[in-house]
PDB file of C-alpha atoms in Angstrom:
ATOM      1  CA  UNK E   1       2.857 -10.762 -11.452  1.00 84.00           C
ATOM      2  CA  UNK E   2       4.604  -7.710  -9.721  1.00 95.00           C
ATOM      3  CA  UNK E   3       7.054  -5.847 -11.801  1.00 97.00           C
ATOM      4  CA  UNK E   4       9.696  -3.230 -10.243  1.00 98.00           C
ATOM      5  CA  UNK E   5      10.587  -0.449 -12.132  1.00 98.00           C
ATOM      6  CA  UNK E   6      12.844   2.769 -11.923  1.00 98.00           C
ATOM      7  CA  UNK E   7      10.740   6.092 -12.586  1.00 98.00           C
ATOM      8  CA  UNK E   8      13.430   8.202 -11.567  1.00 98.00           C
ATOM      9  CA  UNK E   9      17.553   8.532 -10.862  1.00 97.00           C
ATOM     10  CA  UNK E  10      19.108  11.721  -9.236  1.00 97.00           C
ATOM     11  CA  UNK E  11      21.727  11.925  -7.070  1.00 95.00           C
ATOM     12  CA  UNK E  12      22.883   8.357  -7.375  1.00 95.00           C
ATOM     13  CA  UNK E  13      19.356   7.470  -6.240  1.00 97.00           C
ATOM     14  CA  UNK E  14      16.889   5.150  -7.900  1.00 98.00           C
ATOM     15  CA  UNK E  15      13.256   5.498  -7.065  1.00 98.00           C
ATOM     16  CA  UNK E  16      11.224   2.963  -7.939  1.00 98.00           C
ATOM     17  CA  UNK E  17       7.699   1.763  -7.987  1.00 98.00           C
ATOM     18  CA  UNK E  18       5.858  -1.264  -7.940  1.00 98.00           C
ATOM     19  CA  UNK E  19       3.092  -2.698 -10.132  1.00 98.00           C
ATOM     20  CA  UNK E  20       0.544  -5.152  -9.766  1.00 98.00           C
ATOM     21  CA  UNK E  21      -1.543  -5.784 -13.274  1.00 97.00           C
ATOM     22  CA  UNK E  22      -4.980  -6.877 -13.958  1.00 97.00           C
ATOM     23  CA  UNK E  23      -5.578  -9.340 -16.744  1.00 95.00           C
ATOM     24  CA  UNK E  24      -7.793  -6.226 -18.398  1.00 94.00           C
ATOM     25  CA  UNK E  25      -6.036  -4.293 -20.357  1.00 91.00           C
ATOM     26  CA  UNK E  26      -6.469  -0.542 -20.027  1.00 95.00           C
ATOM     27  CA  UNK E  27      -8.135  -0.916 -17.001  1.00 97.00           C
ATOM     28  CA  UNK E  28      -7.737   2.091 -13.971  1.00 97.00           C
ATOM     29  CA  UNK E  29      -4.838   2.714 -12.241  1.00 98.00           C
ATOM     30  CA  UNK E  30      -4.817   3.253  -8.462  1.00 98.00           C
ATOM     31  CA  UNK E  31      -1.197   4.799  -7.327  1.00 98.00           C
ATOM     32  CA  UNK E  32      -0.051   4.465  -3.914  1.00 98.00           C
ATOM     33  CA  UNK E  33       1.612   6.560  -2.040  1.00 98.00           C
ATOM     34  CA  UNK E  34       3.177   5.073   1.294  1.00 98.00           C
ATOM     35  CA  UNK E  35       2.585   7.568   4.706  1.00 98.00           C
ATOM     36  CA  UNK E  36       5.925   8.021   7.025  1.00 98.00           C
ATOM     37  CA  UNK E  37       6.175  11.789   7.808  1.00 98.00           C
ATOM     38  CA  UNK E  38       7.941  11.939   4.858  1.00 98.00           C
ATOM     39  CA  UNK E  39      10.488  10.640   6.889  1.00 98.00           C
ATOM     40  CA  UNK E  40      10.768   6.839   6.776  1.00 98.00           C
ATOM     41  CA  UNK E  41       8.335   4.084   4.626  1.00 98.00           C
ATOM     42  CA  UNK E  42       8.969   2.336   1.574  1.00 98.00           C
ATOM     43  CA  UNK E  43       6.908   1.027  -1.771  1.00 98.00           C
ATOM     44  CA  UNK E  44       6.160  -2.147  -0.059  1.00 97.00           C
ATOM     45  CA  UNK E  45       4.167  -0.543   2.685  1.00 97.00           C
ATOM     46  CA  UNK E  46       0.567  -0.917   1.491  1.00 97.00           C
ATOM     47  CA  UNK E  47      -1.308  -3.699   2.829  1.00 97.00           C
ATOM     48  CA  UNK E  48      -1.197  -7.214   0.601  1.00 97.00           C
ATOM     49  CA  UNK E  49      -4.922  -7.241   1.618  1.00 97.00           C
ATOM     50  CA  UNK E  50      -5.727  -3.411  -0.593  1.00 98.00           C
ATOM     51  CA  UNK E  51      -4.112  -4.385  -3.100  1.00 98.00           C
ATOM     52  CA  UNK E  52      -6.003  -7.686  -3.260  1.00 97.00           C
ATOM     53  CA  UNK E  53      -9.083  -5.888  -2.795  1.00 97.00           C
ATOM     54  CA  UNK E  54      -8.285  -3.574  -5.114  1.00 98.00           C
ATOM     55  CA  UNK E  55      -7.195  -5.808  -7.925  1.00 97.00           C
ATOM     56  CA  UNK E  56     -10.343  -7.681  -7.374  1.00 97.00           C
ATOM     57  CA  UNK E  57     -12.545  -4.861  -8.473  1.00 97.00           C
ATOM     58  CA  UNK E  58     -10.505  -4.171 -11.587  1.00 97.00           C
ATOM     59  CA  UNK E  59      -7.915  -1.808 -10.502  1.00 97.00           C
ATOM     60  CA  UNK E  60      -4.108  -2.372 -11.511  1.00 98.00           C
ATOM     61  CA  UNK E  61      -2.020  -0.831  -8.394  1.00 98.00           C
ATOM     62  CA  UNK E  62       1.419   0.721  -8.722  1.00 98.00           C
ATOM     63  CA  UNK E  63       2.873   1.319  -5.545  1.00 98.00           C
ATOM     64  CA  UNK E  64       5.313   4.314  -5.673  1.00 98.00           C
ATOM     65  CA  UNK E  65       8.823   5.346  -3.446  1.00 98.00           C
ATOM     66  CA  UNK E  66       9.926   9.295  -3.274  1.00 98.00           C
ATOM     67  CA  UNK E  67      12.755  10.493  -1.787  1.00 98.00           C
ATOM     68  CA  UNK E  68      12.585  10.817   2.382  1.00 98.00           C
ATOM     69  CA  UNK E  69      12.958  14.060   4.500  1.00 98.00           C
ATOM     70  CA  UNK E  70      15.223  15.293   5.815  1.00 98.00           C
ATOM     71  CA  UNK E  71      18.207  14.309   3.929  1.00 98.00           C
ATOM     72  CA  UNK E  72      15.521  15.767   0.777  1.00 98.00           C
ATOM     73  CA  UNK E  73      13.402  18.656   1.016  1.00 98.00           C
ATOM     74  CA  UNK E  74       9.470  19.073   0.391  1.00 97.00           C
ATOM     75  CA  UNK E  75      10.358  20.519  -3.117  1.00 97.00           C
ATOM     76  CA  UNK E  76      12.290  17.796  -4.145  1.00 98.00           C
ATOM     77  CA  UNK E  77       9.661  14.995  -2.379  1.00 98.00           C
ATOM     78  CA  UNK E  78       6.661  16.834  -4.553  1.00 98.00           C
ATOM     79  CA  UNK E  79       8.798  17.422  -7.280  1.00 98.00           C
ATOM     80  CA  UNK E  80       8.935  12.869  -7.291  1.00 98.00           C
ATOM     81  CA  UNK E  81       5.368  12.430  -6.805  1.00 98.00           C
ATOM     82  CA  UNK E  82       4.847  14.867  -9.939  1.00 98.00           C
ATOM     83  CA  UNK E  83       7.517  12.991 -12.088  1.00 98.00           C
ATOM     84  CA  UNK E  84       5.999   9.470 -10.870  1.00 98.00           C
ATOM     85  CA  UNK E  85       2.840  10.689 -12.136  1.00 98.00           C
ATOM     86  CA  UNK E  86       4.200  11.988 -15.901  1.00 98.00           C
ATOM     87  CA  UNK E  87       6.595   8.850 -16.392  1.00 98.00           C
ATOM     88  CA  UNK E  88       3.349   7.000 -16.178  1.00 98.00           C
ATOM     89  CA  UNK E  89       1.222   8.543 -18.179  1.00 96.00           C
ATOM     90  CA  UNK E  90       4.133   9.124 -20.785  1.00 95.00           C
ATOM     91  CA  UNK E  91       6.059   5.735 -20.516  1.00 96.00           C
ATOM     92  CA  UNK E  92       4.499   3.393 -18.176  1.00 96.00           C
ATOM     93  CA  UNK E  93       1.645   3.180 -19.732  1.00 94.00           C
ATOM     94  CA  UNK E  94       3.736   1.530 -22.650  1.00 93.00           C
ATOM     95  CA  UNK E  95       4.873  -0.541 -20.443  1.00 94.00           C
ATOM     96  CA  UNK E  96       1.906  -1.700 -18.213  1.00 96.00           C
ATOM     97  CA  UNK E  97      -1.035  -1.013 -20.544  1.00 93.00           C
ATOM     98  CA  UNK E  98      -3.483   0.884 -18.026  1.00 97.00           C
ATOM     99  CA  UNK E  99      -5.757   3.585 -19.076  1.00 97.00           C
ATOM    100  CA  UNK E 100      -3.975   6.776 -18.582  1.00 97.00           C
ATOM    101  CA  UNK E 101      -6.847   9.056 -18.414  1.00 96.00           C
ATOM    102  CA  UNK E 102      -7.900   6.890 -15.058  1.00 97.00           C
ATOM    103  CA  UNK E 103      -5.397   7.030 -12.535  1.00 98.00           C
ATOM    104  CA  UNK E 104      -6.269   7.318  -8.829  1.00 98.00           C
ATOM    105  CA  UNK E 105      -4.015   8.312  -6.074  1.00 98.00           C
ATOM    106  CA  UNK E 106      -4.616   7.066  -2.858  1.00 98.00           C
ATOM    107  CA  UNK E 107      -2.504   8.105   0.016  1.00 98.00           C
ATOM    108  CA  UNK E 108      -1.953   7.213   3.711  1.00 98.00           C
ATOM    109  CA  UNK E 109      -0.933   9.799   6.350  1.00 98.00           C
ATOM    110  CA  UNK E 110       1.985  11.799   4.605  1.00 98.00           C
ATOM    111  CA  UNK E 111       0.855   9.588   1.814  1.00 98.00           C
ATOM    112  CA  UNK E 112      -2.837  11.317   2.094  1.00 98.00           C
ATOM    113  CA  UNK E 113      -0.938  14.725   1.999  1.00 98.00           C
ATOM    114  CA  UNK E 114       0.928  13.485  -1.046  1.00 98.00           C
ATOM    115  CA  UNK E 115      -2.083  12.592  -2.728  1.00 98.00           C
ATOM    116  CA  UNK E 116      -4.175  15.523  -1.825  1.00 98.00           C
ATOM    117  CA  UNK E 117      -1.085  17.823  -3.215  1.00 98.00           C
ATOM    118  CA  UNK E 118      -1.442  15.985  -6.734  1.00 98.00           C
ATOM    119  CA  UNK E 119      -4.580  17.597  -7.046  1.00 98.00           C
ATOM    120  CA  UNK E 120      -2.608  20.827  -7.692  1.00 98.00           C
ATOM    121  CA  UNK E 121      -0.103  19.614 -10.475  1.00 98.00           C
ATOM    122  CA  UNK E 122      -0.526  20.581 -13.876  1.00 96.00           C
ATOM    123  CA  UNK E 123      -0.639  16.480 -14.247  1.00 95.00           C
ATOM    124  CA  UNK E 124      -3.447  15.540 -12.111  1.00 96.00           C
ATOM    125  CA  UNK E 125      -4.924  12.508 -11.258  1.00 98.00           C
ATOM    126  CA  UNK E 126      -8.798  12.040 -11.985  1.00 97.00           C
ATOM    127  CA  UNK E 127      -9.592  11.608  -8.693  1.00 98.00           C
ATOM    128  CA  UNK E 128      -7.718  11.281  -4.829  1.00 98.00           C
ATOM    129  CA  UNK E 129      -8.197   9.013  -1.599  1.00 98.00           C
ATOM    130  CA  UNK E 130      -6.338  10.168   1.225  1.00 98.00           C
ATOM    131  CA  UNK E 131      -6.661   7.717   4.432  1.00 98.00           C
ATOM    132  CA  UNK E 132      -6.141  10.006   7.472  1.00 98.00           C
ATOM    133  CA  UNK E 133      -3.814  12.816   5.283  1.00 98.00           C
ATOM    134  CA  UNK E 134      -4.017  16.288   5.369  1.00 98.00           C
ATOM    135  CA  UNK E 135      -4.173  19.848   3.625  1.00 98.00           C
ATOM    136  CA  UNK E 136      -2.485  22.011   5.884  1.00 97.00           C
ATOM    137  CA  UNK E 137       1.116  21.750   6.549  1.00 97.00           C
ATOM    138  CA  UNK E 138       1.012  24.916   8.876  1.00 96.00           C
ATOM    139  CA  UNK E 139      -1.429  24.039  11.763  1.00 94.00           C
ATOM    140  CA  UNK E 140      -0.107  23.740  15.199  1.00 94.00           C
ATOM    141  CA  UNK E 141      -0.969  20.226  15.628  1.00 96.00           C
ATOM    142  CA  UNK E 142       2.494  20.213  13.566  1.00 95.00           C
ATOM    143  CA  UNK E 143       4.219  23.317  14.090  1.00 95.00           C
ATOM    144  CA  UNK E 144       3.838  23.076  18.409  1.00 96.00           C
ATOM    145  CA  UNK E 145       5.065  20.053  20.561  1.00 98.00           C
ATOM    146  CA  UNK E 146       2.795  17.428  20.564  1.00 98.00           C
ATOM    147  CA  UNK E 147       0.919  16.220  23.741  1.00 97.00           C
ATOM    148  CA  UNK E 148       0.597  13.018  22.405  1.00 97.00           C
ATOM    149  CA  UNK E 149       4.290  12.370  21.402  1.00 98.00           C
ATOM    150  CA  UNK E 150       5.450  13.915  24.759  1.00 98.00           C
ATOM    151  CA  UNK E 151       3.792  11.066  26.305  1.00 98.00           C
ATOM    152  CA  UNK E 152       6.472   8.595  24.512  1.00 97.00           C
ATOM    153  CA  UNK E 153       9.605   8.067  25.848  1.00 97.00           C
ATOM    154  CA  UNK E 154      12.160  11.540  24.762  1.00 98.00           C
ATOM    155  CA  UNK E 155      14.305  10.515  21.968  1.00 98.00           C
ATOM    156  CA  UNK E 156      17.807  12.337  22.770  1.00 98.00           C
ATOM    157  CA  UNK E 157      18.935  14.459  19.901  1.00 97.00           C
ATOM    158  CA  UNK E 158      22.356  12.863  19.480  1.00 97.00           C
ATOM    159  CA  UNK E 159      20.264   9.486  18.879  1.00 95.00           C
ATOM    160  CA  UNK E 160      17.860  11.269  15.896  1.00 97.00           C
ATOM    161  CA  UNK E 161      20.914  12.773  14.170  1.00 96.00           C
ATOM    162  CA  UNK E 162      22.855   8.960  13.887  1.00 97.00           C
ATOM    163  CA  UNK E 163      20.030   8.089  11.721  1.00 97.00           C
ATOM    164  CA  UNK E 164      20.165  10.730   9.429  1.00 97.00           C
ATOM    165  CA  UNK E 165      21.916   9.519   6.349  1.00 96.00           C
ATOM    166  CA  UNK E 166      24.838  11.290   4.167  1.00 95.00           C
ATOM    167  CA  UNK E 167      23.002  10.501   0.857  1.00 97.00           C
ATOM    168  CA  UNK E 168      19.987  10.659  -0.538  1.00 98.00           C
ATOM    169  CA  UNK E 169      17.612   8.406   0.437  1.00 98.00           C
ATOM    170  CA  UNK E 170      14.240   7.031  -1.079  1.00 98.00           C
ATOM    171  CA  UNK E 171      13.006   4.495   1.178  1.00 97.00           C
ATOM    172  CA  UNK E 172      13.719   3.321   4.900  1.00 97.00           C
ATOM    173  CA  UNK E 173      12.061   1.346   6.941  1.00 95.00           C
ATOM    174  CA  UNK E 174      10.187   2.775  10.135  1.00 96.00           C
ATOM    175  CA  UNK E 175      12.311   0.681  12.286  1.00 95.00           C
ATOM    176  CA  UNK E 176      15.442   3.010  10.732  1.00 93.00           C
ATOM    177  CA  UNK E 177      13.633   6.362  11.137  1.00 97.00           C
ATOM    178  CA  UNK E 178      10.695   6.027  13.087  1.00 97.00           C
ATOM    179  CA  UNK E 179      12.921   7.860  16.121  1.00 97.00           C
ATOM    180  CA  UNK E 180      14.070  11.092  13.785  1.00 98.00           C
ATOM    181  CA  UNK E 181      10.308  11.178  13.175  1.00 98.00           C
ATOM    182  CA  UNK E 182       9.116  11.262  17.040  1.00 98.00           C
ATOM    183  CA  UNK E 183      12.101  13.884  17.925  1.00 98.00           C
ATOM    184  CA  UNK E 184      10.375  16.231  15.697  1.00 97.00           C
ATOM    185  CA  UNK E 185       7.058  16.153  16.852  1.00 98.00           C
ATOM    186  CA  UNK E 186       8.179  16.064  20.663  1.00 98.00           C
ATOM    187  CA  UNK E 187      10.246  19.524  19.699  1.00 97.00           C
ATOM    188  CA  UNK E 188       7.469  20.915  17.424  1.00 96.00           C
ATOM    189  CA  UNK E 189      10.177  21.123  14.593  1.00 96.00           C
ATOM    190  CA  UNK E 190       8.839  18.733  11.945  1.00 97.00           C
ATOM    191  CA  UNK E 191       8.752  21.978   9.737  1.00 96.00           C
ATOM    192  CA  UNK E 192      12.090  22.165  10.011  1.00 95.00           C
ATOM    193  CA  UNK E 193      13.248  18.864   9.098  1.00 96.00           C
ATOM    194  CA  UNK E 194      11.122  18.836   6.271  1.00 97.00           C
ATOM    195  CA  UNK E 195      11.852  22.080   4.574  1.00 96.00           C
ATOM    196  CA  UNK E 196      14.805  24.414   4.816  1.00 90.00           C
ATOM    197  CA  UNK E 197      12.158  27.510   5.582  1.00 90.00           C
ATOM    198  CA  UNK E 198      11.051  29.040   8.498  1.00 84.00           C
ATOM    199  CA  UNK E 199       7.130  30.012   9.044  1.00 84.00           C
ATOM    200  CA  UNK E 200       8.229  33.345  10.170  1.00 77.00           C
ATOM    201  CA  UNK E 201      10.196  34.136   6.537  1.00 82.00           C
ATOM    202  CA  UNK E 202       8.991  32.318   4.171  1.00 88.00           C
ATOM    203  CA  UNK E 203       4.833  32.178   5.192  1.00 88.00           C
ATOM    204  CA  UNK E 204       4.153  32.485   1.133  1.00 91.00           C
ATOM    205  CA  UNK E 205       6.376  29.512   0.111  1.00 93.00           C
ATOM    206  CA  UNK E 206       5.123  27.029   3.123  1.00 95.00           C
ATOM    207  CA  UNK E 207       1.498  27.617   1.762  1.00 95.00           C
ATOM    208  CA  UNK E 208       2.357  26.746  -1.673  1.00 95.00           C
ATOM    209  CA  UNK E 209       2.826  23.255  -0.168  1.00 97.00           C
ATOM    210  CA  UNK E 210      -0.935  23.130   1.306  1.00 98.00           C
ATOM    211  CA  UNK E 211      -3.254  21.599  -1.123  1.00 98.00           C
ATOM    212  CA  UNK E 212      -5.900  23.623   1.021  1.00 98.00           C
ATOM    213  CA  UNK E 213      -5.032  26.922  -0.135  1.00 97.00           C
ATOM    214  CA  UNK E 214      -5.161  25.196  -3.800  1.00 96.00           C
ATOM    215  CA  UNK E 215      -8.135  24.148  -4.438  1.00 97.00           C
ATOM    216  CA  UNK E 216     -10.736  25.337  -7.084  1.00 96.00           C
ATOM    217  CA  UNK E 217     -13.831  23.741  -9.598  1.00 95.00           C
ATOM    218  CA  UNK E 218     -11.072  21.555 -11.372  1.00 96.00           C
ATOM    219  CA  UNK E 219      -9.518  20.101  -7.970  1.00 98.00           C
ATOM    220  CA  UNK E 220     -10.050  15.904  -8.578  1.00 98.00           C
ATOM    221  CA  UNK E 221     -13.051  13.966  -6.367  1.00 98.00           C
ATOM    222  CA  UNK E 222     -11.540  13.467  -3.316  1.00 98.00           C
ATOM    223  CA  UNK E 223     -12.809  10.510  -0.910  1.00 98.00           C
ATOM    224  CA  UNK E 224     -11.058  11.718   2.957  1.00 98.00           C
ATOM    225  CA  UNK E 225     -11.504   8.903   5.259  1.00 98.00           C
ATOM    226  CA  UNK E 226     -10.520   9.495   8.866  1.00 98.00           C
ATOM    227  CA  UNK E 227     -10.829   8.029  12.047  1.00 98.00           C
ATOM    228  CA  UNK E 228     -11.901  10.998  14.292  1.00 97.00           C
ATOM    229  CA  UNK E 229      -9.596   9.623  17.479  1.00 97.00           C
ATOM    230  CA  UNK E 230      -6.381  10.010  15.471  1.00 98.00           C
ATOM    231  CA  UNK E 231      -3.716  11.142  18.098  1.00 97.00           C
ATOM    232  CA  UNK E 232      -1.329  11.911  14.934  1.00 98.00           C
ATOM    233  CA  UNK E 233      -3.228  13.459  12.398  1.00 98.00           C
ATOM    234  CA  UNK E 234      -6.255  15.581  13.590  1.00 97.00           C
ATOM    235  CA  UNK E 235      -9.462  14.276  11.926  1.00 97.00           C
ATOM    236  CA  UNK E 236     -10.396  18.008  11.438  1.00 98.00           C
ATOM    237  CA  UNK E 237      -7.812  17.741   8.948  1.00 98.00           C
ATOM    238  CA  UNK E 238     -10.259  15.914   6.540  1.00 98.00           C
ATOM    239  CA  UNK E 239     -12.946  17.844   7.229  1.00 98.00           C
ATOM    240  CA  UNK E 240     -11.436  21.181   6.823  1.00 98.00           C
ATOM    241  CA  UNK E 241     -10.413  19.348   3.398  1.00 98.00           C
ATOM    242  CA  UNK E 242     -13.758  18.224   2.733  1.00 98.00           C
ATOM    243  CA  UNK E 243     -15.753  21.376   2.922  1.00 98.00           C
ATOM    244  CA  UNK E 244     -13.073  23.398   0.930  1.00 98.00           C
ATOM    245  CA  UNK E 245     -13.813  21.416  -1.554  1.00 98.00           C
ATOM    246  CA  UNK E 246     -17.112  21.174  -1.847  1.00 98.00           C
ATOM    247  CA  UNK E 247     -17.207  25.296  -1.133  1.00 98.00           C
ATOM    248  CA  UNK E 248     -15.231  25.622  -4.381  1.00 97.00           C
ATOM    249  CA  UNK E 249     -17.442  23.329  -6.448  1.00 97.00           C
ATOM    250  CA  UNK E 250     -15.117  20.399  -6.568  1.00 97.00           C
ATOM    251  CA  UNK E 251     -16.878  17.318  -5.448  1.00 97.00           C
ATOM    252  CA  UNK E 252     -15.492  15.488  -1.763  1.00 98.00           C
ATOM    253  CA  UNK E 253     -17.443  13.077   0.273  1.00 98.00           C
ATOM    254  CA  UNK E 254     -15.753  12.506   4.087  1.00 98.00           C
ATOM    255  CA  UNK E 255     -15.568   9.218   5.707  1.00 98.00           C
ATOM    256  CA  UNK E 256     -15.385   9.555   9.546  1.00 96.00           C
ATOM    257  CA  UNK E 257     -14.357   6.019  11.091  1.00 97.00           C
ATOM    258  CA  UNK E 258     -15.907   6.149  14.610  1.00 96.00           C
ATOM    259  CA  UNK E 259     -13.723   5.601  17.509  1.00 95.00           C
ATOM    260  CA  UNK E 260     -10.888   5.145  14.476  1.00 96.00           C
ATOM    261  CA  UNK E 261      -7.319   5.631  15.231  1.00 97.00           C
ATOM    262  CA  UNK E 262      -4.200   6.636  13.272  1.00 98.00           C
ATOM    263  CA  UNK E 263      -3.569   3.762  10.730  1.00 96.00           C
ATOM    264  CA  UNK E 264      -6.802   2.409  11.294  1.00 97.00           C
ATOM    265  CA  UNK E 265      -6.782   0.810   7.911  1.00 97.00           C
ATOM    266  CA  UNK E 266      -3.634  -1.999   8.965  1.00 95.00           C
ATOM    267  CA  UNK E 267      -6.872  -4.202  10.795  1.00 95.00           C
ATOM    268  CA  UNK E 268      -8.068  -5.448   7.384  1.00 96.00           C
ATOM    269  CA  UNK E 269     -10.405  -7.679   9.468  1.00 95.00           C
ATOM    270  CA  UNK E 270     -12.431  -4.842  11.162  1.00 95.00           C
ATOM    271  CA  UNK E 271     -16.038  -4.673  10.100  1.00 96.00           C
ATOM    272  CA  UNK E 272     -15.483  -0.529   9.973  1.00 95.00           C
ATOM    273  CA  UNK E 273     -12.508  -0.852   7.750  1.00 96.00           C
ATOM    274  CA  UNK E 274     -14.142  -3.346   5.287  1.00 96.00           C
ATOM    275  CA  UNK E 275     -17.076  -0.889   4.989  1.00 97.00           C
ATOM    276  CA  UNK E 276     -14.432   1.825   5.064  1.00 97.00           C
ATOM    277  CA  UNK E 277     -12.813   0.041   1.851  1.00 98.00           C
ATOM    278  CA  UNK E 278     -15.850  -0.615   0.363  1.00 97.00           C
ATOM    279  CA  UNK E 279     -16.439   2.886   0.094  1.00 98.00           C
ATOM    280  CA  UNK E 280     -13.286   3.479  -1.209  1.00 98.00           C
ATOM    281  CA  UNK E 281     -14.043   0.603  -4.247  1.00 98.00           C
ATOM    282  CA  UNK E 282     -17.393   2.170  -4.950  1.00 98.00           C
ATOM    283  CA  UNK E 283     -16.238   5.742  -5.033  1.00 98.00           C
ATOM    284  CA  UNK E 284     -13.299   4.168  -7.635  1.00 98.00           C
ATOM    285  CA  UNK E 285     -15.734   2.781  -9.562  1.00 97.00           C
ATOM    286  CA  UNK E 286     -18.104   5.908  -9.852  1.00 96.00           C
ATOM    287  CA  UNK E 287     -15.628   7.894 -10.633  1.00 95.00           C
ATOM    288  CA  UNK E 288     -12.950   5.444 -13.369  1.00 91.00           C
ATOM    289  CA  UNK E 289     -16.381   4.247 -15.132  1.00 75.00           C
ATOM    290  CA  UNK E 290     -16.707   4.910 -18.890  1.00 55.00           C
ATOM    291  CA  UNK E 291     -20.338   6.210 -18.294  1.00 51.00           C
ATOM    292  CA  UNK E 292     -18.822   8.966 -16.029  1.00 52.00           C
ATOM    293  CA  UNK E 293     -16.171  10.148 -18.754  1.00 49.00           C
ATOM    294  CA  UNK E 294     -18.986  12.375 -20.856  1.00 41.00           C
TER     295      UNK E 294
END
């Protein structure tokens, strides 16, 4: 049965997470981490059908919240994902009786970003899935206007700032933000609404916040599955990722979903995306066995 719980409180805020056991005790833990932009998306975001699948092959899931751009800054967002990650190994597993020394992230779009940043915390996950995420906050496919966006209908920016909230916030649903989202990629200014630094002064700080600049030998194995027509995320993305860390000894295998587009994963009934989740299971498995632990 799915239990709520509170990993964090700051600023009046609770951020919580939500877990979904296995009868086996001390069996892997996959944590979830919802996509959005950082701007909208809550805990309940992942598909019933993953974490079905997933619980199937043995995996207890814990779906997790963080606080949401741009009322919160990347900082503070990573700064969640990192404590998320700590109050499990520390106290949830206590609580939930998983094997802390086999956690999985998995990530979706921002998510994927998310995920592939935990592979640079001093508490690290043993290994990462990002679906469609990326390493590089500073390419232009973020940083310019997007041609794809432009092709939507202009939000007005009196409209975006009526969502933004007074408080902090750590989940919204897309219906709520989806529009402050859009604005920023029709300006080019999702930078900006994510951090409080420009490119121009503060180059050095921005690329502490790219996983790809981070990686060495110790970086976890990292499955990157991508569908290589994403109009949102570039698929080049993934294999920049991919070859990084293979180049620096790490271990990565890439996933390329033909004709696949952004959020390809939500058709749970697509032969691709089953095989595309099988993958995903197997690489789990190879990588949270006890034979691979020596």
């Amino acid at each position: 049965m799915q239990t709520t719980f509170v990993y964090k409180k700051i600023h009046n805020c609770e951020i919580k997470g939500d877990f979904y056991p296995v009868d086996e005790k001390h069996a892997p833990l996959i944590v979830y981490i919802h996509g959005g932009g950082l701007i909208w998306g809550t805990r309940t975001d992942i598909h019933n059908d993953q974490i079905t699948r997933y619980s199937q092959a043995g995996f207890n899931v814990c779906s997790i919240a963080y606080r949401l751009a741009p009322e919160t800054k990347l900082p503070e967002i990573k700064a969640d994902i990192q404590d998320a990650l700590v109050w499990l190994k520390e106290t949830g597993k206590e609580q939930f009786h998983f094997d802390p020394e086999k956690i999985a992230v998995i990530g979706s779009s921002a998510g994927g970003y998310l995920a592939l940043l935990s592979g640079t915390f001093s508490v690290k996950p043993k290994l990462i899935v990002s679906l469609y995420g990326y390493g590089n906050i500073l390419g232009d496919w973020y940083l310019k206007p997007s041609t794809h966006f432009n092709k939507m209908t202009k939000v007005p920016e009196v409209l975006m700032r009526q969502l933004i909230q007074k408080k902090t916030i750590a989940e919204a649903p897309i219906e709520k933000r989806y529009a402050i989202y859009l604005y920023s990629r029709q300006q080019g200014k999702w930078l900006d609404f994510v951090t409080d630094w420009g490119l121009a002064t503060h180059a050095d700080k921005l690329r502490e916040y790219c996983p790809i600049e981070y990686i060495d030998a110790d970086y976890p194995a990292t499955l990157l599955l991508h569908g290589d027509e994403d109009e949102d995320v570039p698929y080049t993305e993934s294999v920049h990722m991919n070859k990084a860390i293979n180049n620096a000894g790490g271990h990565s295998q890439l996933f390329i979903v033909p004709k696949g587009k952004h959020s390809f994963d939500q058709n749970m009934e697509d032969p691709v995306v089953i095989e595309a989740f099988d993958e995903i299971i197997s690489f789990l498995k190879v990588h949270l066995s006890e034979e691979n632990d020596s």
